mmCIF file of C-alpha atoms and ligand atoms in Angstrom:
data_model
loop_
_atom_site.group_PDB
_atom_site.id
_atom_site.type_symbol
_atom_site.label_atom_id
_atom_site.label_comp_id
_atom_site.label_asym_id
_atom_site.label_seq_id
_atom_site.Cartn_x
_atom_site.Cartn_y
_atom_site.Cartn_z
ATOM 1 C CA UNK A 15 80.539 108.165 73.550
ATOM 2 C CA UNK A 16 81.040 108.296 77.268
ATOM 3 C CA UNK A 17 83.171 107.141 80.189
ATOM 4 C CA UNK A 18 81.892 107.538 83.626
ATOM 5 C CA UNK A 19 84.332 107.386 86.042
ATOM 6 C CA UNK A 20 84.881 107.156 90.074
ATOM 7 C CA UNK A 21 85.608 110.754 90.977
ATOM 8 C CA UNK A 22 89.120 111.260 90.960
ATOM 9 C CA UNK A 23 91.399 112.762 93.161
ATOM 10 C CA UNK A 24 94.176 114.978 92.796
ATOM 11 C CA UNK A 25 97.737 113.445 94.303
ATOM 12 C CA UNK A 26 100.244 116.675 93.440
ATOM 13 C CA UNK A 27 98.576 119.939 93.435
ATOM 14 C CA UNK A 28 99.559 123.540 94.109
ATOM 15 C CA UNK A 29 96.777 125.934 95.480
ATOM 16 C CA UNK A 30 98.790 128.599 96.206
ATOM 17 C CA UNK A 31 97.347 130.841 98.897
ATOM 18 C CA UNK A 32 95.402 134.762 98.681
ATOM 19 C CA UNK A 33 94.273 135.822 95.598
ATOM 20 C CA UNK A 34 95.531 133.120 93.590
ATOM 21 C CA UNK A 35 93.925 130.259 95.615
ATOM 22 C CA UNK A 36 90.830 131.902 94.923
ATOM 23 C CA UNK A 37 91.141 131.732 91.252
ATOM 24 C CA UNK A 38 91.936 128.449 91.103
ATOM 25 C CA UNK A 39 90.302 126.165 93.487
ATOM 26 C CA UNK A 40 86.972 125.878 91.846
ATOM 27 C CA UNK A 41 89.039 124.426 88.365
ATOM 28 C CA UNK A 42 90.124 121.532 90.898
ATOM 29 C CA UNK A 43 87.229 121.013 93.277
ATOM 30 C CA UNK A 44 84.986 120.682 89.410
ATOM 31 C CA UNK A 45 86.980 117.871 88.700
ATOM 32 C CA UNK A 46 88.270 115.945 91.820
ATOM 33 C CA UNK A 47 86.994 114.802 95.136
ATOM 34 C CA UNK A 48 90.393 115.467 97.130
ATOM 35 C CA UNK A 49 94.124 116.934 96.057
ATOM 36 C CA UNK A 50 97.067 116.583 98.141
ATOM 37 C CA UNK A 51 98.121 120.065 98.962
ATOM 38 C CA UNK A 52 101.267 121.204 98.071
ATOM 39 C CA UNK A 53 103.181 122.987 101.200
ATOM 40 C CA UNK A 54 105.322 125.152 99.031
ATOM 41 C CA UNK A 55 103.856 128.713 100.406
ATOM 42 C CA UNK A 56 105.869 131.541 101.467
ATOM 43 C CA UNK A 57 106.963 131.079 104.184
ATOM 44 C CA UNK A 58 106.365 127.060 103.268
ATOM 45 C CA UNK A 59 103.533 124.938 105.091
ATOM 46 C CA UNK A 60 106.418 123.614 108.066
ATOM 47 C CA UNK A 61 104.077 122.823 110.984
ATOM 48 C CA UNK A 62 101.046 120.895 111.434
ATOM 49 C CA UNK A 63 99.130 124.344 112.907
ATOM 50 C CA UNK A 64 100.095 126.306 109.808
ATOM 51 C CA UNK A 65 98.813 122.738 107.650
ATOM 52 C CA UNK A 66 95.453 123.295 109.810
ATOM 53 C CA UNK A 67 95.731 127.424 108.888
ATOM 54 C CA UNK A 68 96.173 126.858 105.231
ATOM 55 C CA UNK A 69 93.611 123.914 105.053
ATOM 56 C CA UNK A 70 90.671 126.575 106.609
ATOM 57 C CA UNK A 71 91.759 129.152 104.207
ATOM 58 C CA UNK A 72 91.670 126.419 101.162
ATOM 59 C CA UNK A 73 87.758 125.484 102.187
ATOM 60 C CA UNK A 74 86.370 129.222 102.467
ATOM 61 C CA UNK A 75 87.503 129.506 99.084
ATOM 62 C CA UNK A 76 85.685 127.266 97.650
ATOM 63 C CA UNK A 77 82.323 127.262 95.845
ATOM 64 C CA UNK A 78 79.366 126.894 97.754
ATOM 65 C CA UNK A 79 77.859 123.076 97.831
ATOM 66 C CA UNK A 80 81.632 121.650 97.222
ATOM 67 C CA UNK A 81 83.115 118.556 98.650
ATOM 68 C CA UNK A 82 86.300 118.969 97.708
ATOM 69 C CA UNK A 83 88.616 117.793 100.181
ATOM 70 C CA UNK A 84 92.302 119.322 100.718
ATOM 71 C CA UNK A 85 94.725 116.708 102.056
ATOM 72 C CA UNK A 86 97.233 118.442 103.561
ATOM 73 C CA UNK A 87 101.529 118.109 103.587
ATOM 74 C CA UNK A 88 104.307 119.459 105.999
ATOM 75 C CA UNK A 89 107.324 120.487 104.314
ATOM 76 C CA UNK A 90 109.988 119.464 105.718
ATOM 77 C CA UNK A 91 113.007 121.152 106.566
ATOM 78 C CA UNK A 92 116.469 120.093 108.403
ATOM 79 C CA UNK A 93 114.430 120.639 111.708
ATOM 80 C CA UNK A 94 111.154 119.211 111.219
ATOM 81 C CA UNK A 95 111.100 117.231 114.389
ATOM 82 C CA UNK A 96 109.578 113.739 115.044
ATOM 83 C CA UNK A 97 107.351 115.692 117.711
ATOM 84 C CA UNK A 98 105.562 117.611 114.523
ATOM 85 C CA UNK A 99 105.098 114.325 112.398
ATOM 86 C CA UNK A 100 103.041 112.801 115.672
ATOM 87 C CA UNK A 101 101.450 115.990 115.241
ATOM 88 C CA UNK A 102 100.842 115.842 112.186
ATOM 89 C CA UNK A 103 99.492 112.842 112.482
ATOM 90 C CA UNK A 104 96.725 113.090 115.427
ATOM 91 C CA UNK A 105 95.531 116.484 113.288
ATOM 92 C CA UNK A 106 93.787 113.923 110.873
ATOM 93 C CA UNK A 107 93.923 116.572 108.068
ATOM 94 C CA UNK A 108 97.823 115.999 107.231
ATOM 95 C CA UNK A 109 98.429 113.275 104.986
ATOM 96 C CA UNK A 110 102.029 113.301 104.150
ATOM 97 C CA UNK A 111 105.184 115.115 104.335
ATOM 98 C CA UNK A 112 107.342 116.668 101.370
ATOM 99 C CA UNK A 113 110.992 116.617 100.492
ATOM 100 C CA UNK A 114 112.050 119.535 98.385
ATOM 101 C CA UNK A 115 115.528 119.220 98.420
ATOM 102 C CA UNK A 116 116.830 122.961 98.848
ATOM 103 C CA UNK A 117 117.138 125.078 95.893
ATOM 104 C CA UNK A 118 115.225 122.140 93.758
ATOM 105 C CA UNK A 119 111.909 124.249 92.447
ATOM 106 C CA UNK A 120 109.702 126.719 93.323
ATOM 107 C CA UNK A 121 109.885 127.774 96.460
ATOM 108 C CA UNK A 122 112.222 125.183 98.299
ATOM 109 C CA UNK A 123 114.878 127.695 99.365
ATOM 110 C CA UNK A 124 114.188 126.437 102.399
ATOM 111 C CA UNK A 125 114.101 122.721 101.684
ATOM 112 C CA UNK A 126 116.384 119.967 103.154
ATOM 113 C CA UNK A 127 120.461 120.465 102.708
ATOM 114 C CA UNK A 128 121.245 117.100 103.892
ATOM 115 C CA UNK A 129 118.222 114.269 104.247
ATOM 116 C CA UNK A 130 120.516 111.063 106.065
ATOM 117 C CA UNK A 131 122.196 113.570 108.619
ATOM 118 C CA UNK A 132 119.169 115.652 109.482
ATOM 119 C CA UNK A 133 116.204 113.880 108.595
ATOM 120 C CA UNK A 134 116.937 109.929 109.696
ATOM 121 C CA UNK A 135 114.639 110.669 113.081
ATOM 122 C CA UNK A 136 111.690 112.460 111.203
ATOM 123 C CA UNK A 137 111.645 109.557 108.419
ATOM 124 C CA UNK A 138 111.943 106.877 110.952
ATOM 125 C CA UNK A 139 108.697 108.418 112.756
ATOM 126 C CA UNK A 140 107.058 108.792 109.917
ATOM 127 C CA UNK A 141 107.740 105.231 109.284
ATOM 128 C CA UNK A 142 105.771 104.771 113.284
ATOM 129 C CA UNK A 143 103.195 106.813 111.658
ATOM 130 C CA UNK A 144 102.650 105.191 108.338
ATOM 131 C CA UNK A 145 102.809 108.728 107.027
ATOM 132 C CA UNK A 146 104.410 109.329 103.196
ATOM 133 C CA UNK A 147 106.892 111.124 102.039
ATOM 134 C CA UNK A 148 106.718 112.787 99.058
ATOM 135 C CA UNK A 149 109.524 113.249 97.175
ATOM 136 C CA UNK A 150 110.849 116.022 94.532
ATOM 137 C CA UNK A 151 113.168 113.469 93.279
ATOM 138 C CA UNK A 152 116.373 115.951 91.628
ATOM 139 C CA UNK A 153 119.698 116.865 92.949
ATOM 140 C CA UNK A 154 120.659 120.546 93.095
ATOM 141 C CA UNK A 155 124.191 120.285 92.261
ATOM 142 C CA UNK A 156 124.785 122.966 89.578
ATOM 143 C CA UNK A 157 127.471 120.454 87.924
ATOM 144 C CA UNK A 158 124.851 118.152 86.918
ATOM 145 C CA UNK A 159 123.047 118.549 83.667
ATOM 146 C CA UNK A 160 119.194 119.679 84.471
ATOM 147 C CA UNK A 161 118.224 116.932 81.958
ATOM 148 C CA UNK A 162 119.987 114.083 84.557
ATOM 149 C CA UNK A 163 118.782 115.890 87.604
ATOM 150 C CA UNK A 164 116.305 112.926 88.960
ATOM 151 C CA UNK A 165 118.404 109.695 87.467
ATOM 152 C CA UNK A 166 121.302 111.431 90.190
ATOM 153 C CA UNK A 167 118.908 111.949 92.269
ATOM 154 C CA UNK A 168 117.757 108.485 92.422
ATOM 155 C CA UNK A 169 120.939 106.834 92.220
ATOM 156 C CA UNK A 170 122.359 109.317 95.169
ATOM 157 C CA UNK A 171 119.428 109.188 97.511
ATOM 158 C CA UNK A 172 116.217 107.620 96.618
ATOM 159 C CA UNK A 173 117.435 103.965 96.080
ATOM 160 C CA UNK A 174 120.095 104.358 99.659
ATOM 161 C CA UNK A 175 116.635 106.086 101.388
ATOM 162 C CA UNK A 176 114.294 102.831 100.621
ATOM 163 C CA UNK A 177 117.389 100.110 101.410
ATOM 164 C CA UNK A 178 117.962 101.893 104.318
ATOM 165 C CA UNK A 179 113.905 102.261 105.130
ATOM 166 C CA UNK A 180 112.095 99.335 103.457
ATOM 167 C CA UNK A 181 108.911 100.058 105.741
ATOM 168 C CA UNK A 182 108.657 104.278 104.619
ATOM 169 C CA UNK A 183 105.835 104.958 101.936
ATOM 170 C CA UNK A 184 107.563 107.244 99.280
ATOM 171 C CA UNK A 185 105.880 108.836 96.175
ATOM 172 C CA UNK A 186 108.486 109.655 93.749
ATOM 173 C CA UNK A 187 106.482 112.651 92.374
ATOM 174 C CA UNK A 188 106.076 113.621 88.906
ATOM 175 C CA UNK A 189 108.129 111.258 87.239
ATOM 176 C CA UNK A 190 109.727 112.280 83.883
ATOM 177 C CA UNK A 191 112.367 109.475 82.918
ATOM 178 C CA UNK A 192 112.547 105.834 82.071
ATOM 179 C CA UNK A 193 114.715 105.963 84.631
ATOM 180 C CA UNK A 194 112.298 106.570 87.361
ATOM 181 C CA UNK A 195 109.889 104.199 86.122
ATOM 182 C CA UNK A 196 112.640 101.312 86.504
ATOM 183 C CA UNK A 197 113.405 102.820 89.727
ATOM 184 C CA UNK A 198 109.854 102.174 90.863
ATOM 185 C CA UNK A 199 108.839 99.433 89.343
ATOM 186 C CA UNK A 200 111.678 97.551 90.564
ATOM 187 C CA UNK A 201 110.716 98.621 94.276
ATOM 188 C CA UNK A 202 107.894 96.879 96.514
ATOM 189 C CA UNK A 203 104.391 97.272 95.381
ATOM 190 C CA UNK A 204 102.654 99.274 98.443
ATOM 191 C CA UNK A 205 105.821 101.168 99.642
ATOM 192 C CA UNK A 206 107.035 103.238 96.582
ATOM 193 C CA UNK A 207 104.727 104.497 94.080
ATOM 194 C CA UNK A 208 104.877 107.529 91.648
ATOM 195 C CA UNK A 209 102.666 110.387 90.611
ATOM 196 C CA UNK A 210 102.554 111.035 86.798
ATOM 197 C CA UNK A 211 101.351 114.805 84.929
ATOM 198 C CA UNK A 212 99.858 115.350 82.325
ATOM 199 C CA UNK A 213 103.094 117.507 80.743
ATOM 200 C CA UNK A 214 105.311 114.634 81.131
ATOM 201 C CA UNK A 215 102.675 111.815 79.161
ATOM 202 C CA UNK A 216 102.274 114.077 76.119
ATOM 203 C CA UNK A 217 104.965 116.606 75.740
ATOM 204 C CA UNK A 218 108.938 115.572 75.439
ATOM 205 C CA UNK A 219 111.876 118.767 75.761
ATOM 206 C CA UNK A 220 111.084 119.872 72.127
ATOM 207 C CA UNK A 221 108.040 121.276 73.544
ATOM 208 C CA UNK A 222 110.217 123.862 75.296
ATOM 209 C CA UNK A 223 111.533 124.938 71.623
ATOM 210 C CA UNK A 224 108.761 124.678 69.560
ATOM 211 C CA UNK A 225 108.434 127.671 67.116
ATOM 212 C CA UNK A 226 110.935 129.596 69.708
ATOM 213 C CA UNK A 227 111.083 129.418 73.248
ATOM 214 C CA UNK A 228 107.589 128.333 74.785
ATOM 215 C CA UNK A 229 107.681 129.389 78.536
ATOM 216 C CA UNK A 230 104.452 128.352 79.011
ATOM 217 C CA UNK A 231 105.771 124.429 78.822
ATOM 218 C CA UNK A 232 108.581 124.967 81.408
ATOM 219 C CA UNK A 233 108.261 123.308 84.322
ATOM 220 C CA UNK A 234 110.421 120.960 86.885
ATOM 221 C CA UNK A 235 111.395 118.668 86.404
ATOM 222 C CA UNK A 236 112.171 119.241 83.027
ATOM 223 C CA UNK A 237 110.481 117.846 80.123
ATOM 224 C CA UNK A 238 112.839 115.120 78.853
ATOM 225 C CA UNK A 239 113.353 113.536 75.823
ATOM 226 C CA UNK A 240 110.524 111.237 73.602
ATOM 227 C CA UNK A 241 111.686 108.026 75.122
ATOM 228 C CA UNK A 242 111.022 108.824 78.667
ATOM 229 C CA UNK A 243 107.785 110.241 78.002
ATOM 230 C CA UNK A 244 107.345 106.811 76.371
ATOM 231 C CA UNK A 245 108.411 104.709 79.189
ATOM 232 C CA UNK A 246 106.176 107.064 81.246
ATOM 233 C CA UNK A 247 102.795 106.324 78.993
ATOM 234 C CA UNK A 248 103.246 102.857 78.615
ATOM 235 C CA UNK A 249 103.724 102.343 82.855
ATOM 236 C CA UNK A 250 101.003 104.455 83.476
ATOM 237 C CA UNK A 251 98.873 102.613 80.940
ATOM 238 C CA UNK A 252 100.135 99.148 81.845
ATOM 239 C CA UNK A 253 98.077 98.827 84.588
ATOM 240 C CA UNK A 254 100.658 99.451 87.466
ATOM 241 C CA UNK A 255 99.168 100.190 90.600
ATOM 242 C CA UNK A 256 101.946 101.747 91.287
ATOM 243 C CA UNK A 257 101.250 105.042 89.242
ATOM 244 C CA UNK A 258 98.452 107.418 89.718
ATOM 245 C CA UNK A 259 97.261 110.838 88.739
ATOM 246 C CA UNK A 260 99.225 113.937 90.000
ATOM 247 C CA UNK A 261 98.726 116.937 87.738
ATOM 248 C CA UNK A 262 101.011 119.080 89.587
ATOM 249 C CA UNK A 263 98.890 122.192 88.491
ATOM 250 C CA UNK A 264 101.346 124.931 89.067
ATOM 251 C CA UNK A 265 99.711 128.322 88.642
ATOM 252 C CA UNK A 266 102.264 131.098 88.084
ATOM 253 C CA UNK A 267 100.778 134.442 86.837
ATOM 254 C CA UNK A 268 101.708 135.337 83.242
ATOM 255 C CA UNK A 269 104.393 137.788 83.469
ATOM 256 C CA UNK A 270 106.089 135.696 85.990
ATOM 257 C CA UNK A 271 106.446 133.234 83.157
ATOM 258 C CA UNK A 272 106.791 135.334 80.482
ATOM 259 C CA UNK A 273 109.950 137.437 81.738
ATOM 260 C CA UNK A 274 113.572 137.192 81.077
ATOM 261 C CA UNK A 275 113.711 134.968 84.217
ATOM 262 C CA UNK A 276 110.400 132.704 84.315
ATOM 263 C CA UNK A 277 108.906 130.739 86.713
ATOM 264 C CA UNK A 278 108.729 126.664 86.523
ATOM 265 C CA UNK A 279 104.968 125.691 86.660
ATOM 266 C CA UNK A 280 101.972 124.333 84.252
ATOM 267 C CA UNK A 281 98.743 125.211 85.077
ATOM 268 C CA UNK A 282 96.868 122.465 84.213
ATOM 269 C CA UNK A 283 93.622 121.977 86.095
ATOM 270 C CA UNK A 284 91.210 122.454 84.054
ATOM 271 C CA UNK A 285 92.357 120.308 81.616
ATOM 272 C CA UNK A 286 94.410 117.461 82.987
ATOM 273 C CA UNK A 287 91.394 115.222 83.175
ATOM 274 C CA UNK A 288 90.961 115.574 78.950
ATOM 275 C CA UNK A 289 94.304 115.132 78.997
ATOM 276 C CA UNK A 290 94.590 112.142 80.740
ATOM 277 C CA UNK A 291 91.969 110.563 78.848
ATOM 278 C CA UNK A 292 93.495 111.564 75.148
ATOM 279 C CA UNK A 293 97.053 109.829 76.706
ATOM 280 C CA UNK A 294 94.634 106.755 77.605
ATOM 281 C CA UNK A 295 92.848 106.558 74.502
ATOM 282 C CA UNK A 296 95.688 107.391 72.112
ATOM 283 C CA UNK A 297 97.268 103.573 73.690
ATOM 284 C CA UNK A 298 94.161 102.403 73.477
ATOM 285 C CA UNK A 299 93.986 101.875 77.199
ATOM 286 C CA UNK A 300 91.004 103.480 78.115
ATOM 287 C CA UNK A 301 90.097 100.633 79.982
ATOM 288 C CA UNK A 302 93.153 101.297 82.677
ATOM 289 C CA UNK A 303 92.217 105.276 82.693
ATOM 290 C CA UNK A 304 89.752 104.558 85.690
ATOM 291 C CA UNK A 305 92.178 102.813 87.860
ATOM 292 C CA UNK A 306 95.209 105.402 87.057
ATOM 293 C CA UNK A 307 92.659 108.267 88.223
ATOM 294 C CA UNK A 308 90.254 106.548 90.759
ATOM 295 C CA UNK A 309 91.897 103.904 92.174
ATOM 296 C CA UNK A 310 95.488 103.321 92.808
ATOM 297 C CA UNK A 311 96.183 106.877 94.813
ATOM 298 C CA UNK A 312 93.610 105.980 97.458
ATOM 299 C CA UNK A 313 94.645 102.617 97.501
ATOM 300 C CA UNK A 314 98.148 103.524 98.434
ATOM 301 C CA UNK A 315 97.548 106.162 100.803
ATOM 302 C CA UNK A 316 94.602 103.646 102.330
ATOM 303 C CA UNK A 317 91.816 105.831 101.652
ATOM 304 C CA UNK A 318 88.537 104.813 100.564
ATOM 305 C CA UNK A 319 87.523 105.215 97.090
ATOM 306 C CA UNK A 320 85.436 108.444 95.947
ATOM 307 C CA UNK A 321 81.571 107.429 96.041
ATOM 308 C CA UNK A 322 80.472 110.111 93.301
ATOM 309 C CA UNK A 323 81.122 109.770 89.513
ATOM 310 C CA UNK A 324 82.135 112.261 86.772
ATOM 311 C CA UNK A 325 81.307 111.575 82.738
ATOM 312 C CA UNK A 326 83.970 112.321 80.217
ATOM 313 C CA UNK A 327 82.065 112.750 76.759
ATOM 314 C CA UNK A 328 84.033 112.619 73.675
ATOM 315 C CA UNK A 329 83.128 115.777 72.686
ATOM 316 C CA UNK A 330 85.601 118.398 71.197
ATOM 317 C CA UNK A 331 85.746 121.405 73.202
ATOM 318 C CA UNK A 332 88.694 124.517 72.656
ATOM 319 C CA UNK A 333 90.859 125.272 75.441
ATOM 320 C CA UNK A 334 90.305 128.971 76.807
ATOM 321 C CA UNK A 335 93.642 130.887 75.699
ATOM 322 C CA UNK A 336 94.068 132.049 78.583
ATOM 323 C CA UNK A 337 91.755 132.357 82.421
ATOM 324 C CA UNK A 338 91.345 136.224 83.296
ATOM 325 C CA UNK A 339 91.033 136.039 87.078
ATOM 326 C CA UNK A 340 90.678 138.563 89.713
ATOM 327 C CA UNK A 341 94.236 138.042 90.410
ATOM 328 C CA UNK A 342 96.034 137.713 87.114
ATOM 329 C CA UNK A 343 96.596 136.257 84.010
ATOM 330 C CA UNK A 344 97.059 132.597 83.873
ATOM 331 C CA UNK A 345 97.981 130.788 80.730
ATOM 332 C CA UNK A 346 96.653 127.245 80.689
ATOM 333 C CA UNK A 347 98.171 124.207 79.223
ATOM 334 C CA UNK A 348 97.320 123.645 75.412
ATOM 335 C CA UNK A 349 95.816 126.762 75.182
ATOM 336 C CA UNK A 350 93.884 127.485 72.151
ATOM 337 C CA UNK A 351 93.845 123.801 71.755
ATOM 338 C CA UNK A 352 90.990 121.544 71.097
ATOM 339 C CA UNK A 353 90.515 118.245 73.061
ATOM 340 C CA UNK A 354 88.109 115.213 72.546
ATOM 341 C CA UNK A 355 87.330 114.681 76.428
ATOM 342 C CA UNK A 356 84.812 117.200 78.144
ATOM 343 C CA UNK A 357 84.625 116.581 81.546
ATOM 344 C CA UNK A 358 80.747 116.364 82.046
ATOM 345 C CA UNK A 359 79.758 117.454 86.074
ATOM 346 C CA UNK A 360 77.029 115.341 87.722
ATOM 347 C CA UNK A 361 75.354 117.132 89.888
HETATM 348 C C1 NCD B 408 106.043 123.847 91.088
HETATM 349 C C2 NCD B 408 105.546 125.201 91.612
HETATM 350 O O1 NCD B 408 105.455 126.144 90.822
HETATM 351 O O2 NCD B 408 105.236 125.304 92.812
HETATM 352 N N1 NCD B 408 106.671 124.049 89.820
HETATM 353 C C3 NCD B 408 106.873 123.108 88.873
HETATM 354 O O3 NCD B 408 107.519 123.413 87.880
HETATM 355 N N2 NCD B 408 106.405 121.888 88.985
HETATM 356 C C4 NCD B 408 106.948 123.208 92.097
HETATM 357 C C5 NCD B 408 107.249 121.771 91.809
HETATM 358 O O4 NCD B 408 106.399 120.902 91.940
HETATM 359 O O5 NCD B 408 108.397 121.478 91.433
HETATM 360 ZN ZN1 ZN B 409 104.660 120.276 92.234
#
């Protein structure tokens, strides 16, 4: 059996940068015709000439004859100025701007302290410039519970941000509670959409626990418990337009995530695609698996479709335990693990 599907894209990805971007580019640029860039560097992605920098650096590392294109983000800080988002804008390679707020994830110590009384002027341009902001949607207030980080966080900011801006695009990104899903499926179709991983469609917090403590499954935000990751497959395979594919591949070398203090991150890019399609086909909506990959990103960011195709064929194939690269050790997601879906290349 096989699916043949409208290249996909890529709408949450980190490349990192040096010797780690050139490990793992070539995973992403197999699989998907374009990836919005994660800005979360150091020092982070905070103008449009360091989003043109990075984007250069991104396409000499990739294999020769690749198409892959790198949509690029700002990160923006409390003094990202409205100047940088027209900027951004005429460069026609950035694509949206990202809200870490500070001290959220990986590399967002120098995130946003205080969005409504330093960031009203940027989001109102962006609204000028039809430009979206992405959004890591959890509070950093050490009194909350991690587990209730994003309901806060939506409650707190995200619903007050689209009242007070109905005309701003927002992506909630990688959703991971029935909360979320309400959240933005109770918001206008077009404006606020979501980006869904793999981690958060087939693995709830046990998965953190499982046989002792798996660092390999930690990443932000937090896997929650079985009934969001239900609410989470059955939106994604509803139909919604408002969900698409985000893996949020998040390459951290393996001692930085096995150590007493580990970093957040799944590296999942060379097998989000199978595991997409094993979330699809396990609801027996393999149907809506095109639309979730292919479709509804570019039709939200009003991009044209991708014109080349890629086969899944229901073939089992064993996850490598782990990817020795130049750089490092990196531990992919399910490793050791058979899948049904091998992503088939047409060349
Ligand atoms: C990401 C990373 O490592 O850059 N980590 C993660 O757990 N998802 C940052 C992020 O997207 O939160
Ligand atoms: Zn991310």
């Amino acid at each position: 059996m096989e699916l043949s599907l409208v290249r996909p894209d890529d709408w949450h990805l980190h490349l990192r940068d040096g010797d780690i971007l050139q490990s793992v580019v070539s995973q992403s640029a197999k699989h998907f015709g374009r990836a919005i860039v994660m800005p979360n560097l150091r020092p982070p992605i905070t103008t449009t000439a360091a989003a043109v920098a990075y984007r250069e650096e991104i396409l000499k590392a990739l294999p020769p004859k690749s198409y892959f294109d790198p949509l690029m983000t700002l990160y923006l800080t409390d003094n990202t100025s409205p100047k940088e988002i027209k900027a951004a804008r005429r460069s026609g390679v950035v694509y949206a701007v990202k809200l870490y707020p500070a001290g959220a994830t990986t590399n967002s110590q120098d995130g946003v302290t205080d969005l409504f009384g330093r960031c009203l002027p940027v989001l109102e341009e962006m609204v000028e410039q039809n430009m979206p902001l992405l959004v890591h949607g959890e509070v950093t207030d050490p009194e909350v519970d991690v587990f209730d980080r994003e309901k806060v966080f939506i409650d707190s900011t995200l619903r007050p941000l689209v009242q007070q801006l109905p005309r701003l695009k927002v992506v909630m990104e990688h959703v991971t509670t029935l909360d979320a899903v309400k959240f933005v499926e109770s918001c206008a179709e077009g404006f606020v959409a979501a980006t869904v991983t793999p981690q958060h469609l087939l693995l709830n917090r046990n998965a953190l626990f499982k046989g002792g403590l798996q660092p390999h499954n930690y990443c932000l935000p937090v896997l929650k418990r079985e009934i969001h990751r239900q609410a989470i497959v059955a939106a994604v395979t509803s139909g919604s337009k408002r969900f698409f594919l985000g893996t949020d591949s998040a390459p951290h070398e393996r001692q930085k995530k096995e150590c007493p203090c580990g970093c957040a991150g799944i590296y999942n890019a060379p097998v989000a695609l199978a595991l997409y399609a094993k979330v699809f086909e396990e609801a027996g909506a393999l149907d809506k698996l095109e639309a979730f990959t292919s479709f509804n990103g570019p039709e939200f960011y009003g991009l044209p479709r991708n014109t080349s195709f890629i086969t899944l064929r229901k073939k089992p194939w064993k996850v490598p335990d782990s990817y020795e690269f130049a750089s490092g050790t990196i531990i992919p997601m399910f490793a050791g693990e058979t899948l049904d879906w091998l992503p088939i290349v047409d060349s």
